[in-house]
Amino acid sequence: MAAPVDDMFSRCVDPPKASNCVEVRFIDNVKGKGLFAKKAFKKGDTIFIERPLVSAQFLWNALYKYRACEYCLRALETAEENSRRLSGRAALSLPHPELCKVRPDRHQPCPHCQVMYCSAECRQAAWEQYHKLLCLGPSHHDPDHPLNKLQDAWRSVHYPPETSSIMIMARMVASIKQAEDKGRWQRLFSQFCSRTANEEEEIVHKLLGEKFQGQLGLLRNLFTTALYEESLSQWFTPDGFRSLFSLVGTNGQGIGTSSLSQWVHACDALELPSQQREQLDAFIDQLYKDIDKETGDFLNCEGSGLFLLQSSCNHSCVPNAEASFPDNNFLLHLAALSDISPGEEICISYLDVCQRDRSRHSRHKILRENYLFVCSCQKCMSQMDDADLTSEDEEEVEGEGETEDEMTDV
């Protein structure tokens, strides 16, 4: 049963404005639904801002001391604390510390299990939606508690770089169990795209890998022990659990938050004399070099969430919109990458910038393996007659005619 159109906008920060700007339409049986503009947007315009139905920090990310609000995923470390940990420079002092927006004096722990929130508002929102059921109380550090065993089992089969979390599924169940209007929450979750049984198997395989695919039964048993609910019994059967697993794997949108990144952007916006600007830029450049040497690519608090309206966006290899999280929390901002006309479909890209520059065959390979569809966007259709080479094959062919000094990156 599909969610009513009004429900599609229910998690937007300004639902009436969003519903006046965009609409969800059924396209065809292959693409399903899509998001379309009802008004013109200029490049850089914010199309809408949306909260997730549920979200969760990745479990390894949290274990490695990336501290985030248990509700909105706002980074809890100050920019200075964050830069010290990531760079390994314990005495580091950041210039312009006033630009850091993290407010430790507002942080609030759950009084029962001590998980941390960025504010009393987030603590209350989590308690009312799902945490009343999921709170471990004094068993927070008990390895034998069913929820802790479930999380440990997930970490043992899903290593960094992480793409999902079993806690998204736990919070889905808890949100329905705690809700007064359980039917509405079930209706909202039913809106996310579903897959055939064969496709679900492929998604499970992708999330767990060849080595751990057989562990799905173990995860289901632990999930059932920790969270079973009679009214949701279909989610706890082998087929239902696989479907739920697939739903999260298919529709989860990655979320990244960073107090340091937010501080850097604020520094970039400062109007400074040229010499001070050069000194500040040099300081930031050196800081990132130190972080790269000490920590590598893992800079952010990372997690994922289920976003109702954003999930209606289809993929294009030439997207006209992109999602970002500029508020250092789970609020998704969908912004126009180019001018968009009324009636035009709003598309994002499931590929990163480097992947979008690869050959059509390489892009299709990535999309088939990770998202189980064949792209027919304007760029792909225009390259239909291109040779079926992966970008690696292209590199080898081009390399045959190059000298060592003339080698070019593809």
Coordinates of N, CA, C and O in Angstrom, one line a residue, residues 197-275:
A197 N 12.5 -11.2 -5.1 CA 13.3 -12.1 -4.2 C 14.7 -12.3 -4.7 O 15.7 -12.2 -3.9
N198 N 14.9 -12.4 -6.0 CA 16.3 -12.5 -6.5 C 17.1 -11.3 -6.3 O 18.3 -11.3 -6.0
E199 N 16.5 -10.1 -6.5 CA 17.2 -8.9 -6.3 C 17.5 -8.7 -4.8 O 18.6 -8.2 -4.5
E200 N 16.6 -9.1 -3.9 CA 16.9 -9.1 -2.5 C 18.1 -9.9 -2.1 O 19.0 -9.5 -1.3
E201 N 18.2 -11.1 -2.7 CA 19.4 -11.9 -2.5 C 20.7 -11.2 -2.9 O 21.7 -11.3 -2.2
E202 N 20.6 -10.5 -4.1 CA 21.8 -9.8 -4.5 C 22.2 -8.7 -3.6 O 23.4 -8.5 -3.4
I203 N 21.2 -8.0 -3.0 CA 21.5 -6.9 -2.1 C 22.1 -7.4 -0.8 O 23.1 -6.9 -0.3
V204 N 21.6 -8.5 -0.3 CA 22.1 -9.2 0.9 C 23.6 -9.6 0.6 O 24.5 -9.3 1.4
H205 N 23.8 -10.2 -0.6 CA 25.2 -10.6 -0.9 C 26.1 -9.4 -0.9 O 27.2 -9.5 -0.5
K206 N 25.6 -8.2 -1.5 CA 26.5 -7.0 -1.6 C 26.8 -6.5 -0.2 O 27.9 -6.1 0.1
L207 N 25.8 -6.5 0.7 CA 26.0 -5.9 2.0 C 26.9 -6.8 2.9 O 27.7 -6.3 3.7
L208 N 26.7 -8.1 2.8 CA 27.4 -9.0 3.7 C 28.7 -9.7 3.0 O 29.6 -10.1 3.7
G209 N 28.7 -9.7 1.7 CA 29.8 -10.3 1.0 C 29.7 -11.8 1.0 O 28.9 -12.4 1.7
E210 N 30.5 -12.4 0.1 CA 30.5 -13.9 0.0 C 30.8 -14.6 1.3 O 30.1 -15.6 1.6
K211 N 31.7 -14.1 2.1 CA 32.2 -14.7 3.3 C 31.1 -14.8 4.3 O 31.0 -15.8 5.1
F212 N 30.2 -13.8 4.4 CA 29.3 -13.7 5.5 C 27.8 -13.8 5.1 O 26.9 -13.6 6.0
Q213 N 27.5 -14.2 3.9 CA 26.1 -14.2 3.4 C 25.3 -15.2 4.3 O 24.1 -15.0 4.5
G214 N 26.0 -16.3 4.7 CA 25.3 -17.3 5.5 C 24.9 -16.8 6.9 O 24.2 -17.5 7.6
Q215 N 25.4 -15.6 7.3 CA 25.1 -15.1 8.6 C 23.8 -14.4 8.7 O 23.4 -13.9 9.8
L216 N 23.0 -14.3 7.6 CA 21.8 -13.6 7.6 C 20.8 -14.3 8.6 O 20.1 -13.6 9.3
G217 N 20.9 -15.6 8.7 CA 20.0 -16.4 9.6 C 20.3 -16.0 11.1 O 19.4 -15.9 11.9
L218 N 21.6 -15.9 11.4 CA 22.1 -15.6 12.7 C 21.6 -14.2 13.1 O 21.0 -13.9 14.2
L219 N 21.7 -13.2 12.1 CA 21.2 -11.9 12.4 C 19.7 -11.8 12.6 O 19.2 -11.1 13.5
R220 N 19.0 -12.6 11.9 CA 17.5 -12.7 12.0 C 17.2 -13.2 13.4 O 16.3 -12.7 14.1
N221 N 17.9 -14.3 13.8 CA 17.6 -14.9 15.1 C 17.8 -13.9 16.3 O 17.0 -13.7 17.2
L222 N 18.9 -13.1 16.2 CA 19.3 -12.1 17.2 C 18.3 -11.0 17.2 O 17.9 -10.5 18.2
F223 N 17.9 -10.6 15.9 CA 17.0 -9.5 15.7 C 15.6 -9.9 16.4 O 15.0 -9.0 17.0
T224 N 15.2 -11.1 16.1 CA 13.9 -11.6 16.7 C 14.0 -11.6 18.2 O 13.0 -11.2 18.9
T225 N 15.0 -12.2 18.8 CA 15.2 -12.2 20.2 C 15.1 -10.8 20.8 O 14.4 -10.6 21.9
A226 N 15.7 -9.9 20.2 CA 15.8 -8.5 20.8 C 14.5 -7.7 20.6 O 14.2 -6.9 21.4
L227 N 13.8 -7.9 19.5 CA 12.8 -7.0 19.1 C 11.4 -7.5 18.6 O 10.6 -6.8 18.2
Y228 N 11.2 -8.8 18.8 CA 10.0 -9.4 18.2 C 8.7 -8.7 18.6 O 8.5 -8.3 19.7
E229 N 7.9 -8.4 17.5 CA 6.6 -7.8 17.7 C 5.5 -8.5 16.9 O 5.7 -8.7 15.7
E230 N 4.5 -9.0 17.6 CA 3.5 -9.9 16.9 C 2.9 -9.2 15.7 O 2.7 -9.8 14.6
S231 N 2.6 -7.9 15.8 CA 1.9 -7.1 14.7 C 2.8 -6.9 13.5 O 2.4 -6.6 12.4
L232 N 4.1 -7.2 13.7 CA 5.1 -7.0 12.6 C 5.7 -8.4 12.3 O 6.9 -8.5 11.8
S233 N 5.0 -9.5 12.6 CA 5.6 -10.8 12.5 C 6.2 -11.1 11.2 O 7.1 -11.9 11.0
Q234 N 5.6 -10.5 10.1 CA 6.1 -10.7 8.7 C 7.5 -10.3 8.6 O 8.3 -10.8 7.7
W235 N 8.0 -9.3 9.4 CA 9.4 -8.8 9.3 C 10.4 -9.8 9.9 O 11.6 -9.6 9.7
F236 N 9.9 -10.7 10.7 CA 10.8 -11.6 11.4 C 10.9 -13.0 10.8 O 11.6 -13.8 11.2
T237 N 10.1 -13.2 9.7 CA 10.2 -14.5 9.0 C 11.5 -14.4 8.1 O 12.0 -13.3 7.8
P238 N 12.0 -15.5 7.6 CA 13.2 -15.5 6.8 C 13.0 -14.6 5.5 O 13.9 -13.7 5.2
D239 N 11.9 -14.7 4.8 CA 11.6 -13.9 3.7 C 11.4 -12.4 4.0 O 11.9 -11.5 3.4
G240 N 10.7 -12.2 5.1 CA 10.4 -10.8 5.5 C 11.6 -10.1 6.0 O 11.8 -8.9 5.8
F241 N 12.5 -10.8 6.8 CA 13.7 -10.2 7.2 C 14.6 -9.8 6.1 O 15.2 -8.8 6.0
R242 N 14.7 -10.7 5.1 CA 15.5 -10.4 3.9 C 14.9 -9.2 3.2 O 15.7 -8.4 2.7
S243 N 13.6 -9.1 3.1 CA 13.0 -7.9 2.5 C 13.3 -6.6 3.2 O 13.6 -5.6 2.6
L244 N 13.2 -6.7 4.6 CA 13.5 -5.5 5.4 C 15.0 -5.1 5.2 O 15.4 -3.9 5.1
F245 N 15.9 -6.1 5.2 CA 17.3 -5.9 5.0 C 17.6 -5.3 3.7 O 18.3 -4.3 3.5
S246 N 16.9 -5.7 2.6 CA 17.0 -5.2 1.3 C 16.5 -3.8 1.2 O 17.1 -2.9 0.5
L247 N 15.4 -3.5 1.9 CA 14.8 -2.1 1.9 C 15.8 -1.1 2.4 O 16.0 -0.1 1.8
V248 N 16.4 -1.5 3.5 CA 17.4 -0.5 4.1 C 18.7 -0.4 3.2 O 19.2 0.7 3.0
G249 N 19.1 -1.6 2.6 CA 20.2 -1.5 1.8 C 20.0 -0.8 0.5 O 20.9 -0.1 0.0
T250 N 18.8 -0.8 0.0 CA 18.5 -0.1 -1.3 C 18.2 1.4 -1.1 O 18.6 2.2 -1.9
N251 N 17.5 1.7 0.0 CA 17.0 3.1 0.2 C 17.8 4.0 1.2 O 17.6 5.2 1.2
G252 N 18.7 3.3 1.9 CA 19.5 4.1 2.9 C 20.3 5.2 2.2 O 21.1 4.9 1.3
Q253 N 20.2 6.4 2.7 CA 21.1 7.5 2.2 C 22.2 7.8 3.2 O 21.9 8.0 4.4
G254 N 23.4 7.8 2.8 CA 24.5 8.1 3.7 C 24.5 9.5 4.2 O 24.0 10.4 3.6
I255 N 24.8 9.6 5.5 CA 24.9 10.9 6.2 C 26.3 11.1 6.8 O 26.8 10.2 7.4
G256 N 26.8 12.2 6.5 CA 28.1 12.6 7.1 C 28.1 13.9 7.8 O 27.6 14.9 7.3
T257 N 28.6 13.9 9.1 CA 28.6 15.2 9.8 C 30.0 15.4 10.3 O 30.8 14.5 10.6
S258 N 30.4 16.7 10.5 CA 31.8 17.0 10.9 C 31.8 18.4 11.4 O 31.6 19.4 10.7
S259 N 32.2 18.6 12.7 CA 32.4 19.9 13.3 C 33.6 20.6 12.6 O 33.6 21.8 12.5
L260 N 34.6 19.8 12.3 CA 35.8 20.4 11.7 C 35.5 20.9 10.3 O 35.9 22.1 10.0
S261 N 34.8 20.2 9.5 CA 34.4 20.6 8.2 C 33.5 21.9 8.2 O 33.7 22.8 7.5
Q262 N 32.6 21.9 9.2 CA 31.8 23.1 9.4 C 32.6 24.3 9.8 O 32.4 25.5 9.3
W263 N 33.6 24.1 10.6 CA 34.6 25.2 11.0 C 35.4 25.7 9.8 O 35.5 26.9 9.6
V264 N 35.8 24.8 9.0 CA 36.6 25.1 7.8 C 35.8 26.0 6.8 O 36.2 27.0 6.3
H265 N 34.5 25.6 6.6 CA 33.6 26.4 5.7 C 33.4 27.8 6.3 O 33.4 28.8 5.6
A266 N 33.3 27.8 7.6 CA 33.1 29.2 8.2 C 34.4 30.0 8.1 O 34.3 31.2 7.9
C267 N 35.5 29.4 8.2 CA 36.8 30.1 7.9 C 36.9 30.6 6.5 O 37.4 31.7 6.2
D268 N 36.4 29.8 5.6 CA 36.5 30.2 4.1 C 35.6 31.4 3.9 O 35.9 32.2 3.0
A269 N 34.6 31.6 4.7 CA 33.7 32.7 4.5 C 34.2 34.0 5.2 O 33.6 35.1 4.9
L270 N 35.2 33.9 6.0 CA 35.7 35.1 6.6 C 36.4 36.1 5.6 O 37.0 35.7 4.7
E271 N 36.1 37.4 5.9 CA 36.8 38.4 5.1 C 38.0 38.8 5.9 O 37.9 39.4 6.9
L272 N 39.2 38.5 5.3 CA 40.5 38.7 6.0 C 41.4 39.5 5.1 O 41.4 39.3 3.9
P273 N 42.4 40.2 5.7 CA 43.5 40.8 4.9 C 44.2 39.7 4.2 O 44.3 38.5 4.7
S274 N 44.8 39.9 3.1 CA 45.4 38.9 2.2 C 46.5 38.1 3.0 O 46.5 36.8 2.9
Q275 N 47.3 38.7 3.8 CA 48.3 38.0 4.6 C 47.7 37.0 5.6 O 48.1 35.8 5.7

